[in-house]
Amino acid sequence: MKDRQKDRLLWGDEVEYMMVSLDHTNRRARLSQRAHEVLALLQVDETEQLERAKRTGEKPDLEALWRPEFGRYMIEGTPGQPYRSTVNDLVNVEASMKRRTMKVLLTITSYPVLGSGDFLEPPHKANGTFSRSLFLPDEVINPHPRFRTLAANIRERRGAKVAINMPIFHDVNTPKPFIDPTIPYERDVFPGDKEAKEGAALPDHIYMDAMGFGMGCCCLQITMQAPNVNQARRLYDQLAVVGAVMMTLSASSPIFRGYLADVDCRWNTIAAARGEIPLAKDRFVIPKSRYGTIDTFLGSDDGHFKSEYNDLELVYDREIYAYLLTQGIDDLLARHIAHLFIRDPLVIFEELLHQDDSVSADHFENIQSTNWQNVRFKPPPPNSPIGWRVEFRPLEIQLTDYENAAFSVFMILLARALLAYDINLYIPVTRMDINMQRAHNRDAVLNEKFFFRRNVLATGEPESAQDADEIAEMSANEILNGSDSFVGLVPIVLMYLDTVTLDAQVKSKIQEYVAFIQGRANGSIMTGATWIRNFVRTHPEYKFDSVVSPEVNYDLMVALNEILLGAAGAASVASDVSH
Ligand code: ADP
Ligand code: MG
Ligand code: MG
Ligand code: MG
Ligand code: MG
């Protein structure tokens, strides 16, 4: 596939949804366990059309594709086919999302009371053998064996339960130190029940002991096709760098397991599902999680990559690496692939064990799809018309279609601008990791600084080579909107838009989206996280003790639902949510 050229800039989004059941009598909002039943209904059209296609050769024309997710209360929806590659087509994104949302509704990144009290319908006790969690019954997991096995295998490989600790938001009445009284420290059902008491649960933190807390979050992902492999490699590297600041702009998860957190983003809940103690029999000691920022840049033919940017000592499979070199794969790409293969597969189905690797990429996809990183390099599947793609994965899902469309459209325009101009965004991989951690912090969009390259347009004439490579710490506002000493990503996007002929209606819609991103960055439009946090802190029943009660959660879900229902007719949702 290395010589594929001129593939179109097709792209598509993935939106993840939660099914919430509202019990108005008791003022409870509970996660429904019936997503897979609804999924079966949503997929009827697809199944029928695919069958017809087989019989008649007629091409399927689907409104949306629906897929299972880790949570039994979750569903993923994508457009029926990728969006076309013209900028004018961007105007169709929001409508596509709206059609999907009308069917499934809530787009919440982290369900506020997941694992707290009576949060599931029908109710179940937390005593399942797959997760062995003190808080999450196995019934939150999709009943397909893949997902339960995933949960059990991650726990078994670690040799202990997952230990996720998100810092608590200390409100005026929150005890200091905060020792969570709702943890059943004395439970004695499974080995590992004592871990919480023996140090896994940190003081001043919200402790979570199952990967379901991370995998049970929803996000917005965007996959884009590049014209050829080199352009895909450029995009991969550049999008990895902007991941942290874009996640900050999209922040929408300020509550975990019934407590207000001192963070606004979900990312770390899943990054914590890593093995901390390397097993002696393992071939590799792996310092980072399967879920994290990328560990190595791919480089491309644009000449901007320098080896010092890959400043993390990379663990990779030497044999695979050496083999790939003999196949004509270059050093950086070979390292990337050999690095993916330091992980063992998490789940393998016996019936799928024997594959003909010359026609099926299943084994590769199995490894690839359990390396959950901020960007993913998606090579063309064998024997398919699909080209080289890059997936952008750090965004939190937004509360409305308007916002999800705005983020998606902005990312597509940014990607196109990055490809159209000779832009250099490289910073060392380890700086990118620091950015990602900072991006979590409460109100990071207003208060944090991120490492970013000052001279990104290669056309400038910096005084010296060193100036050319200067890395500064900048706020989200500076990075997006620019400053005296930095051009800004939004101006780059606007510069690109000036070169494109647009229908008037499309132009005004796109300008609206770009203005929305500008507003998020300069703080004039608050994040979903801030909106939710404010909702809780101004709720008459909130006791300023960080606790999000089931009643407050119910009112929050009702409010979100009303915004969405209102949004179905009105286009100005973002301002409802944000002001
Ligand atoms: P995964 O779950 O592996 O990330 P999905 O198939 O769920 O992938 O979603 C991939 C997204 O990519 C969808 O939005 C889909 O419309 C889009 N897509 C499909 N084909 C292409 C293509 N050739 N180029 C770009 N995007 C594509
Ligand atoms: Mg998907
Ligand atoms: Mg997926
Ligand atoms: Mg998904
Ligand atoms: Mg995806």
PDB file of C-alpha atoms and ligand atoms in Angstrom, residues 14 16 76 221 223 376 378 391 393, ligand 5:
ATOM      1  CA  GLU A  14     -17.467   8.478  16.091  1.00  0.00           C
ATOM      2  CA  GLU A  16     -20.407   7.592  21.887  1.00  0.00           C
ATOM      3  CA  GLU A  76     -21.319   4.165  19.335  1.00  0.00           C
ATOM      4  CA  GLN A 221     -13.143  10.476  17.767  1.00  0.00           C
ATOM      5  CA  THR A 223     -10.771   9.562  11.583  1.00  0.00           C
ATOM      6  CA  ARG A 376      -3.886   6.208  15.913  1.00  0.00           C
ATOM      7  CA  LYS A 378      -4.554   3.337  10.578  1.00  0.00           C
ATOM      8  CA  GLU A 391      -7.606   8.959  14.104  1.00  0.00           C
ATOM      9  CA  ARG A 393      -8.831  10.449  19.940  1.00  0.00           C
TER      10      ARG A 393
HETATM   11 MG    MG B   5     -12.344   4.990  16.961  1.00  0.00          MG
END
